[in-house]
Amino acid sequence: MTPKPVPGRLNLPANGKRLIYDLSRFGLPEIPYLAAQNLPFTTAGLPFHTHKERMEINLIIKGERVYHVDGTDYHLRGNDVFITWPWEMHGSGSYLHGRGVHFWMQVIIPSTGNAFLGLDAERAAPLLDALWSMPRRRFKADQAMRDVYGRVLTLCHNGPSPLATVELSALLIQWFLLLADSSRRETKETVTADIARALDLMTRTDHRHLRIEDLAEAACLSESRFKGKFREQLGVPPVEYLLRRRTEMAADLLAKNRKSLTEIALDLGFSSVQHFSATFKRFFGESPLVWLRKNREVDLMHAMLHSKNGDPGDDELRPWIDAEGMVHGYVERSRHDGVHPNC
């Protein structure tokens, strides 16, 4: 049962749950999809997909996400905003989705000269101009954005009413103004050059042989200062970060069916299969074999749902439908393999 929202607090979904609302129920068809998710474990990443005529706005409250657009990987952390434009193909590439809290919405933004969120065309014009001209797709959110979104979730939970529609319109207009303003602010790098050198060493070196002192040396910091600065910027201690990366590498090898469980465990430096299984369950919420079986079942289900003969869509795209029947976007037929309908 979803807990009753508390006014004045950030009303997050329960652990492991997500909330999805269509604001057309409130007379606001411009927001057909508004969602929040509290993800306790790492999951499969997003397939490459697009949203027809919809901008998608993601706000990472805590945790990590990676999005790939137009040849570039965007590594997102807490308080990062990420935007994709209508018809723009995007996904996670080879990355998994880390645990954390995530807000996102899909917005039908009309061209200037149209009404928007209850504003007539004249009053909506400056806001629409600001949204269409945002200079970057990734930036830091204004701190007020998460609180406004929490109030929107509360109203959505309580259900439609004439006053709820008025308040939702006002809150969403405020949220979009904060969004447009945040996109134009200069953003400091979230990872400093010294920590970036340590991260680069991780990508170039076998994780089994990396020690914290090696990373601290690459960063030109004392070990204690390195640990503190790494946790401050990445949100987790360096030991946990390394362990999670090794476990994600193991999940990728499992999914590709390249090696046995024992080979993967030993190759990635785990002391035993039991140690590897316990670590895997810590990050993924289930044992390696259960996780692998579920992901293969998802792939099979997705293939059955979206086979070319059974899909009434156009020749290039097919709907991306998750296990609950929600349509999240449209994926290219040519990218069918390895698609996981997770959010």
PDB file of N, CA, C and O in Angstrom, residues 129-192:
ATOM      1  N   ASP A 129       9.684  29.773 -25.173  1.00  0.00           N
ATOM      2  CA  ASP A 129      10.966  30.193 -25.761  1.00  0.00           C
ATOM      3  C   ASP A 129      12.131  29.746 -24.885  1.00  0.00           C
ATOM      4  O   ASP A 129      13.156  29.262 -25.383  1.00  0.00           O
ATOM      5  N   ALA A 130      11.977  29.916 -23.547  1.00  0.00           N
ATOM      6  CA  ALA A 130      13.050  29.545 -22.620  1.00  0.00           C
ATOM      7  C   ALA A 130      13.303  28.044 -22.638  1.00  0.00           C
ATOM      8  O   ALA A 130      14.454  27.592 -22.588  1.00  0.00           O
ATOM      9  N   LEU A 131      12.243  27.245 -22.736  1.00  0.00           N
ATOM     10  CA  LEU A 131      12.405  25.787 -22.740  1.00  0.00           C
ATOM     11  C   LEU A 131      13.029  25.294 -24.042  1.00  0.00           C
ATOM     12  O   LEU A 131      13.917  24.432 -24.028  1.00  0.00           O
ATOM     13  N   TRP A 132      12.591  25.830 -25.165  1.00  0.00           N
ATOM     14  CA  TRP A 132      13.133  25.396 -26.453  1.00  0.00           C
ATOM     15  C   TRP A 132      14.579  25.841 -26.651  1.00  0.00           C
ATOM     16  O   TRP A 132      15.303  25.252 -27.462  1.00  0.00           O
ATOM     17  N   SER A 133      15.017  26.851 -25.903  1.00  0.00           N
ATOM     18  CA  SER A 133      16.379  27.380 -26.116  1.00  0.00           C
ATOM     19  C   SER A 133      17.335  27.022 -24.986  1.00  0.00           C
ATOM     20  O   SER A 133      18.383  27.651 -24.836  1.00  0.00           O
ATOM     21  N   MET A 134      17.010  26.017 -24.169  1.00  0.00           N
ATOM     22  CA  MET A 134      17.935  25.617 -23.104  1.00  0.00           C
ATOM     23  C   MET A 134      19.280  25.223 -23.718  1.00  0.00           C
ATOM     24  O   MET A 134      19.327  24.427 -24.660  1.00  0.00           O
ATOM     25  N   PRO A 135      20.383  25.776 -23.202  1.00  0.00           N
ATOM     26  CA  PRO A 135      21.673  25.635 -23.889  1.00  0.00           C
ATOM     27  C   PRO A 135      22.388  24.308 -23.694  1.00  0.00           C
ATOM     28  O   PRO A 135      23.332  24.007 -24.405  1.00  0.00           O
ATOM     29  N   ARG A 136      21.990  23.503 -22.706  1.00  0.00           N
ATOM     30  CA  ARG A 136      22.680  22.224 -22.485  1.00  0.00           C
ATOM     31  C   ARG A 136      21.679  21.182 -22.014  1.00  0.00           C
ATOM     32  O   ARG A 136      20.621  21.514 -21.471  1.00  0.00           O
ATOM     33  N   ARG A 137      22.042  19.930 -22.231  1.00  0.00           N
ATOM     34  CA  ARG A 137      21.133  18.841 -21.857  1.00  0.00           C
ATOM     35  C   ARG A 137      21.413  18.315 -20.456  1.00  0.00           C
ATOM     36  O   ARG A 137      20.572  17.643 -19.861  1.00  0.00           O
ATOM     37  N   ARG A 138      22.599  18.575 -19.925  1.00  0.00           N
ATOM     38  CA  ARG A 138      22.928  18.121 -18.580  1.00  0.00           C
ATOM     39  C   ARG A 138      23.361  19.313 -17.742  1.00  0.00           C
ATOM     40  O   ARG A 138      24.217  20.096 -18.159  1.00  0.00           O
ATOM     41  N   PHE A 139      22.795  19.435 -16.532  1.00  0.00           N
ATOM     42  CA  PHE A 139      23.160  20.531 -15.639  1.00  0.00           C
ATOM     43  C   PHE A 139      22.666  20.213 -14.234  1.00  0.00           C
ATOM     44  O   PHE A 139      21.912  19.255 -14.028  1.00  0.00           O
ATOM     45  N   LYS A 140      23.086  21.016 -13.266  1.00  0.00           N
ATOM     46  CA  LYS A 140      22.661  20.842 -11.887  1.00  0.00           C
ATOM     47  C   LYS A 140      21.294  21.486 -11.668  1.00  0.00           C
ATOM     48  O   LYS A 140      21.032  22.586 -12.154  1.00  0.00           O
ATOM     49  N   ALA A 141      20.439  20.799 -10.913  1.00  0.00           N
ATOM     50  CA  ALA A 141      19.094  21.311 -10.641  1.00  0.00           C
ATOM     51  C   ALA A 141      19.131  22.357  -9.545  1.00  0.00           C
ATOM     52  O   ALA A 141      19.961  22.298  -8.635  1.00  0.00           O
ATOM     53  N   ASP A 142      18.224  23.315  -9.624  1.00  0.00           N
ATOM     54  CA  ASP A 142      17.959  24.195  -8.496  1.00  0.00           C
ATOM     55  C   ASP A 142      17.410  23.329  -7.356  1.00  0.00           C
ATOM     56  O   ASP A 142      16.595  22.433  -7.575  1.00  0.00           O
ATOM     57  N   GLN A 143      17.845  23.584  -6.125  1.00  0.00           N
ATOM     58  CA  GLN A 143      17.422  22.761  -4.996  1.00  0.00           C
ATOM     59  C   GLN A 143      15.907  22.760  -4.825  1.00  0.00           C
ATOM     60  O   GLN A 143      15.320  21.783  -4.352  1.00  0.00           O
ATOM     61  N   ALA A 144      15.255  23.847  -5.239  1.00  0.00           N
ATOM     62  CA  ALA A 144      13.798  23.924  -5.075  1.00  0.00           C
ATOM     63  C   ALA A 144      13.063  22.968  -6.002  1.00  0.00           C
ATOM     64  O   ALA A 144      11.892  22.624  -5.744  1.00  0.00           O
ATOM     65  N   MET A 145      13.722  22.497  -7.063  1.00  0.00           N
ATOM     66  CA  MET A 145      13.031  21.657  -8.043  1.00  0.00           C
ATOM     67  C   MET A 145      12.535  20.353  -7.433  1.00  0.00           C
ATOM     68  O   MET A 145      11.439  19.882  -7.735  1.00  0.00           O
ATOM     69  N   ARG A 146      13.330  19.740  -6.572  1.00  0.00           N
ATOM     70  CA  ARG A 146      12.923  18.470  -5.969  1.00  0.00           C
ATOM     71  C   ARG A 146      11.732  18.667  -5.042  1.00  0.00           C
ATOM     72  O   ARG A 146      10.846  17.816  -4.962  1.00  0.00           O
ATOM     73  N   ASP A 147      11.694  19.803  -4.324  1.00  0.00           N
ATOM     74  CA  ASP A 147      10.581  20.060  -3.419  1.00  0.00           C
ATOM     75  C   ASP A 147       9.286  20.316  -4.191  1.00  0.00           C
ATOM     76  O   ASP A 147       8.214  19.837  -3.801  1.00  0.00           O
ATOM     77  N   VAL A 148       9.387  21.063  -5.294  1.00  0.00           N
ATOM     78  CA  VAL A 148       8.204  21.320  -6.120  1.00  0.00           C
ATOM     79  C   VAL A 148       7.682  20.008  -6.694  1.00  0.00           C
ATOM     80  O   VAL A 148       6.474  19.741  -6.708  1.00  0.00           O
ATOM     81  N   TYR A 149       8.599  19.162  -7.153  1.00  0.00           N
ATOM     82  CA  TYR A 149       8.200  17.872  -7.717  1.00  0.00           C
ATOM     83  C   TYR A 149       7.505  17.019  -6.655  1.00  0.00           C
ATOM     84  O   TYR A 149       6.511  16.330  -6.934  1.00  0.00           O
ATOM     85  N   GLY A 150       8.018  17.060  -5.431  1.00  0.00           N
ATOM     86  CA  GLY A 150       7.382  16.317  -4.348  1.00  0.00           C
ATOM     87  C   GLY A 150       5.954  16.776  -4.110  1.00  0.00           C
ATOM     88  O   GLY A 150       5.052  15.959  -3.859  1.00  0.00           O
ATOM     89  N   ARG A 151       5.719  18.083  -4.193  1.00  0.00           N
ATOM     90  CA  ARG A 151       4.352  18.604  -4.025  1.00  0.00           C
ATOM     91  C   ARG A 151       3.459  18.169  -5.187  1.00  0.00           C
ATOM     92  O   ARG A 151       2.276  17.869  -5.004  1.00  0.00           O
ATOM     93  N   VAL A 152       4.035  18.111  -6.391  1.00  0.00           N
ATOM     94  CA  VAL A 152       3.278  17.623  -7.548  1.00  0.00           C
ATOM     95  C   VAL A 152       2.867  16.164  -7.334  1.00  0.00           C
ATOM     96  O   VAL A 152       1.718  15.784  -7.597  1.00  0.00           O
ATOM     97  N   LEU A 153       3.789  15.327  -6.832  1.00  0.00           N
ATOM     98  CA  LEU A 153       3.470  13.932  -6.564  1.00  0.00           C
ATOM     99  C   LEU A 153       2.337  13.797  -5.550  1.00  0.00           C
ATOM    100  O   LEU A 153       1.471  12.930  -5.673  1.00  0.00           O
ATOM    101  N   THR A 154       2.346  14.665  -4.529  1.00  0.00           N
ATOM    102  CA  THR A 154       1.279  14.631  -3.529  1.00  0.00           C
ATOM    103  C   THR A 154      -0.076  14.910  -4.161  1.00  0.00           C
ATOM    104  O   THR A 154      -1.063  14.205  -3.908  1.00  0.00           O
ATOM    105  N   LEU A 155      -0.144  15.930  -5.003  1.00  0.00           N
ATOM    106  CA  LEU A 155      -1.401  16.278  -5.667  1.00  0.00           C
ATOM    107  C   LEU A 155      -1.856  15.149  -6.596  1.00  0.00           C
ATOM    108  O   LEU A 155      -3.047  14.827  -6.675  1.00  0.00           O
ATOM    109  N   CYS A 156      -0.906  14.559  -7.316  1.00  0.00           N
ATOM    110  CA  CYS A 156      -1.252  13.443  -8.203  1.00  0.00           C
ATOM    111  C   CYS A 156      -1.823  12.279  -7.410  1.00  0.00           C
ATOM    112  O   CYS A 156      -2.799  11.641  -7.829  1.00  0.00           O
ATOM    113  N   HIS A 157      -1.228  11.998  -6.262  1.00  0.00           N
ATOM    114  CA  HIS A 157      -1.701  10.902  -5.416  1.00  0.00           C
ATOM    115  C   HIS A 157      -3.119  11.167  -4.916  1.00  0.00           C
ATOM    116  O   HIS A 157      -3.949  10.256  -4.843  1.00  0.00           O
ATOM    117  N   ASN A 158      -3.419  12.399  -4.585  1.00  0.00           N
ATOM    118  CA  ASN A 158      -4.731  12.739  -4.026  1.00  0.00           C
ATOM    119  C   ASN A 158      -5.845  12.702  -5.068  1.00  0.00           C
ATOM    120  O   ASN A 158      -7.011  12.588  -4.721  1.00  0.00           O
ATOM    121  N   GLY A 159      -5.494  12.811  -6.353  1.00  0.00           N
ATOM    122  CA  GLY A 159      -6.490  12.677  -7.405  1.00  0.00           C
ATOM    123  C   GLY A 159      -7.026  13.990  -7.929  1.00  0.00           C
ATOM    124  O   GLY A 159      -6.811  15.057  -7.336  1.00  0.00           O
ATOM    125  N   PRO A 160      -7.745  13.930  -9.075  1.00  0.00           N
ATOM    126  CA  PRO A 160      -8.215  15.143  -9.748  1.00  0.00           C
ATOM    127  C   PRO A 160      -9.290  15.895  -8.962  1.00  0.00           C
ATOM    128  O   PRO A 160     -10.105  15.304  -8.270  1.00  0.00           O
ATOM    129  N   SER A 161      -9.223  17.203  -9.085  1.00  0.00           N
ATOM    130  CA  SER A 161     -10.260  18.112  -8.600  1.00  0.00           C
ATOM    131  C   SER A 161      -9.991  19.448  -9.281  1.00  0.00           C
ATOM    132  O   SER A 161      -8.867  19.704  -9.745  1.00  0.00           O
ATOM    133  N   PRO A 162     -10.975  20.338  -9.354  1.00  0.00           N
ATOM    134  CA  PRO A 162     -10.738  21.645  -9.997  1.00  0.00           C
ATOM    135  C   PRO A 162      -9.582  22.412  -9.362  1.00  0.00           C
ATOM    136  O   PRO A 162      -8.744  22.986 -10.067  1.00  0.00           O
ATOM    137  N   LEU A 163      -9.511  22.398  -8.034  1.00  0.00           N
ATOM    138  CA  LEU A 163      -8.432  23.136  -7.373  1.00  0.00           C
ATOM    139  C   LEU A 163      -7.083  22.447  -7.579  1.00  0.00           C
ATOM    140  O   LEU A 163      -6.052  23.115  -7.703  1.00  0.00           O
ATOM    141  N   ALA A 164      -7.080  21.103  -7.636  1.00  0.00           N
ATOM    142  CA  ALA A 164      -5.827  20.383  -7.867  1.00  0.00           C
ATOM    143  C   ALA A 164      -5.255  20.742  -9.228  1.00  0.00           C
ATOM    144  O   ALA A 164      -4.030  20.906  -9.378  1.00  0.00           O
ATOM    145  N   THR A 165      -6.101  20.882 -10.233  1.00  0.00           N
ATOM    146  CA  THR A 165      -5.636  21.258 -11.568  1.00  0.00           C
ATOM    147  C   THR A 165      -5.004  22.639 -11.559  1.00  0.00           C
ATOM    148  O   THR A 165      -3.939  22.863 -12.155  1.00  0.00           O
ATOM    149  N   VAL A 166      -5.637  23.586 -10.854  1.00  0.00           N
ATOM    150  CA  VAL A 166      -5.081  24.938 -10.758  1.00  0.00           C
ATOM    151  C   VAL A 166      -3.721  24.907 -10.066  1.00  0.00           C
ATOM    152  O   VAL A 166      -2.743  25.523 -10.527  1.00  0.00           O
ATOM    153  N   GLU A 167      -3.640  24.177  -8.948  1.00  0.00           N
ATOM    154  CA  GLU A 167      -2.381  24.128  -8.203  1.00  0.00           C
ATOM    155  C   GLU A 167      -1.297  23.400  -8.986  1.00  0.00           C
ATOM    156  O   GLU A 167      -0.126  23.813  -8.988  1.00  0.00           O
ATOM    157  N   LEU A 168      -1.677  22.307  -9.660  1.00  0.00           N
ATOM    158  CA  LEU A 168      -0.699  21.597 -10.477  1.00  0.00           C
ATOM    159  C   LEU A 168      -0.154  22.489 -11.586  1.00  0.00           C
ATOM    160  O   LEU A 168       1.056  22.486 -11.859  1.00  0.00           O
ATOM    161  N   SER A 169      -1.025  23.227 -12.236  1.00  0.00           N
ATOM    162  CA  SER A 169      -0.570  24.136 -13.293  1.00  0.00           C
ATOM    163  C   SER A 169       0.449  25.119 -12.752  1.00  0.00           C
ATOM    164  O   SER A 169       1.506  25.349 -13.358  1.00  0.00           O
ATOM    165  N   ALA A 170       0.137  25.705 -11.590  1.00  0.00           N
ATOM    166  CA  ALA A 170       1.038  26.701 -10.996  1.00  0.00           C
ATOM    167  C   ALA A 170       2.381  26.078 -10.621  1.00  0.00           C
ATOM    168  O   ALA A 170       3.446  26.662 -10.862  1.00  0.00           O
ATOM    169  N   LEU A 171       2.332  24.875 -10.020  1.00  0.00           N
ATOM    170  CA  LEU A 171       3.575  24.215  -9.607  1.00  0.00           C
ATOM    171  C   LEU A 171       4.427  23.822 -10.808  1.00  0.00           C
ATOM    172  O   LEU A 171       5.660  23.977 -10.795  1.00  0.00           O
ATOM    173  N   LEU A 172       3.787  23.309 -11.856  1.00  0.00           N
ATOM    174  CA  LEU A 172       4.546  22.896 -13.036  1.00  0.00           C
ATOM    175  C   LEU A 172       5.152  24.092 -13.759  1.00  0.00           C
ATOM    176  O   LEU A 172       6.284  24.023 -14.259  1.00  0.00           O
ATOM    177  N   ILE A 173       4.430  25.193 -13.821  1.00  0.00           N
ATOM    178  CA  ILE A 173       4.997  26.416 -14.412  1.00  0.00           C
ATOM    179  C   ILE A 173       6.212  26.856 -13.613  1.00  0.00           C
ATOM    180  O   ILE A 173       7.262  27.199 -14.175  1.00  0.00           O
ATOM    181  N   GLN A 174       6.101  26.820 -12.273  1.00  0.00           N
ATOM    182  CA  GLN A 174       7.245  27.161 -11.422  1.00  0.00           C
ATOM    183  C   GLN A 174       8.408  26.204 -11.688  1.00  0.00           C
ATOM    184  O   GLN A 174       9.575  26.627 -11.780  1.00  0.00           O
ATOM    185  N   TRP A 175       8.096  24.910 -11.825  1.00  0.00           N
ATOM    186  CA  TRP A 175       9.149  23.910 -12.034  1.00  0.00           C
ATOM    187  C   TRP A 175       9.876  24.153 -13.355  1.00  0.00           C
ATOM    188  O   TRP A 175      11.107  24.092 -13.424  1.00  0.00           O
ATOM    189  N   PHE A 176       9.129  24.460 -14.406  1.00  0.00           N
ATOM    190  CA  PHE A 176       9.753  24.701 -15.706  1.00  0.00           C
ATOM    191  C   PHE A 176      10.557  25.995 -15.718  1.00  0.00           C
ATOM    192  O   PHE A 176      11.587  26.088 -16.400  1.00  0.00           O
ATOM    193  N   LEU A 177      10.132  26.994 -14.963  1.00  0.00           N
ATOM    194  CA  LEU A 177      10.921  28.219 -14.851  1.00  0.00           C
ATOM    195  C   LEU A 177      12.253  27.929 -14.153  1.00  0.00           C
ATOM    196  O   LEU A 177      13.311  28.424 -14.571  1.00  0.00           O
ATOM    197  N   LEU A 178      12.209  27.135 -13.075  1.00  0.00           N
ATOM    198  CA  LEU A 178      13.440  26.735 -12.388  1.00  0.00           C
ATOM    199  C   LEU A 178      14.343  25.913 -13.304  1.00  0.00           C
ATOM    200  O   LEU A 178      15.571  26.068 -13.307  1.00  0.00           O
ATOM    201  N   LEU A 179      13.725  25.033 -14.099  1.00  0.00           N
ATOM    202  CA  LEU A 179      14.477  24.202 -15.044  1.00  0.00           C
ATOM    203  C   LEU A 179      15.217  25.072 -16.060  1.00  0.00           C
ATOM    204  O   LEU A 179      16.431  24.908 -16.278  1.00  0.00           O
ATOM    205  N   ALA A 180      14.496  25.999 -16.681  1.00  0.00           N
ATOM    206  CA  ALA A 180      15.107  26.848 -17.704  1.00  0.00           C
ATOM    207  C   ALA A 180      16.217  27.701 -17.110  1.00  0.00           C
ATOM    208  O   ALA A 180      17.277  27.892 -17.729  1.00  0.00           O
ATOM    209  N   ASP A 181      15.992  28.218 -15.888  1.00  0.00           N
ATOM    210  CA  ASP A 181      17.014  29.049 -15.237  1.00  0.00           C
ATOM    211  C   ASP A 181      18.247  28.214 -14.891  1.00  0.00           C
ATOM    212  O   ASP A 181      19.381  28.646 -15.101  1.00  0.00           O
ATOM    213  N   SER A 182      18.038  26.989 -14.370  1.00  0.00           N
ATOM    214  CA  SER A 182      19.171  26.130 -14.004  1.00  0.00           C
ATOM    215  C   SER A 182      20.016  25.766 -15.218  1.00  0.00           C
ATOM    216  O   SER A 182      21.243  25.650 -15.125  1.00  0.00           O
ATOM    217  N   SER A 183      19.370  25.596 -16.372  1.00  0.00           N
ATOM    218  CA  SER A 183      20.104  25.192 -17.575  1.00  0.00           C
ATOM    219  C   SER A 183      21.075  26.265 -18.040  1.00  0.00           C
ATOM    220  O   SER A 183      22.012  25.972 -18.796  1.00  0.00           O
ATOM    221  N   ARG A 184      20.866  27.490 -17.610  1.00  0.00           N
ATOM    222  CA  ARG A 184      21.708  28.610 -18.061  1.00  0.00           C
ATOM    223  C   ARG A 184      22.782  28.995 -17.061  1.00  0.00           C
ATOM    224  O   ARG A 184      23.569  29.904 -17.317  1.00  0.00           O
ATOM    225  N   ARG A 185      22.814  28.324 -15.925  1.00  0.00           N
ATOM    226  CA  ARG A 185      23.835  28.628 -14.928  1.00  0.00           C
ATOM    227  C   ARG A 185      25.124  27.896 -15.245  1.00  0.00           C
ATOM    228  O   ARG A 185      25.112  26.782 -15.762  1.00  0.00           O
ATOM    229  N   GLU A 186      26.222  28.510 -14.892  1.00  0.00           N
ATOM    230  CA  GLU A 186      27.513  27.833 -15.029  1.00  0.00           C
ATOM    231  C   GLU A 186      27.584  26.716 -13.992  1.00  0.00           C
ATOM    232  O   GLU A 186      27.323  26.932 -12.811  1.00  0.00           O
ATOM    233  N   THR A 187      27.926  25.522 -14.412  1.00  0.00           N
ATOM    234  CA  THR A 187      27.975  24.365 -13.524  1.00  0.00           C
ATOM    235  C   THR A 187      29.424  23.959 -13.274  1.00  0.00           C
ATOM    236  O   THR A 187      30.178  23.738 -14.221  1.00  0.00           O
ATOM    237  N   LYS A 188      29.785  23.877 -12.005  1.00  0.00           N
ATOM    238  CA  LYS A 188      31.126  23.405 -11.673  1.00  0.00           C
ATOM    239  C   LYS A 188      31.214  21.910 -11.942  1.00  0.00           C
ATOM    240  O   LYS A 188      30.244  21.181 -11.841  1.00  0.00           O
ATOM    241  N   GLU A 189      32.424  21.458 -12.285  1.00  0.00           N
ATOM    242  CA  GLU A 189      32.618  20.027 -12.517  1.00  0.00           C
ATOM    243  C   GLU A 189      32.331  19.258 -11.224  1.00  0.00           C
ATOM    244  O   GLU A 189      32.794  19.635 -10.147  1.00  0.00           O
ATOM    245  N   THR A 190      31.538  18.213 -11.319  1.00  0.00           N
ATOM    246  CA  THR A 190      31.201  17.437 -10.126  1.00  0.00           C
ATOM    247  C   THR A 190      32.357  16.531  -9.694  1.00  0.00           C
ATOM    248  O   THR A 190      32.411  16.105  -8.555  1.00  0.00           O
ATOM    249  N   VAL A 191      33.276  16.234 -10.616  1.00  0.00           N
ATOM    250  CA  VAL A 191      34.453  15.428 -10.284  1.00  0.00           C
ATOM    251  C   VAL A 191      35.692  16.265 -10.574  1.00  0.00           C
ATOM    252  O   VAL A 191      35.897  16.708 -11.703  1.00  0.00           O
ATOM    253  N   THR A 192      36.489  16.499  -9.559  1.00  0.00           N
ATOM    254  CA  THR A 192      37.694  17.312  -9.724  1.00  0.00           C
ATOM    255  C   THR A 192      38.767  16.521 -10.468  1.00  0.00           C
ATOM    256  O   THR A 192      38.686  15.296 -10.601  1.00  0.00           O
TER     257      THR A 192
END
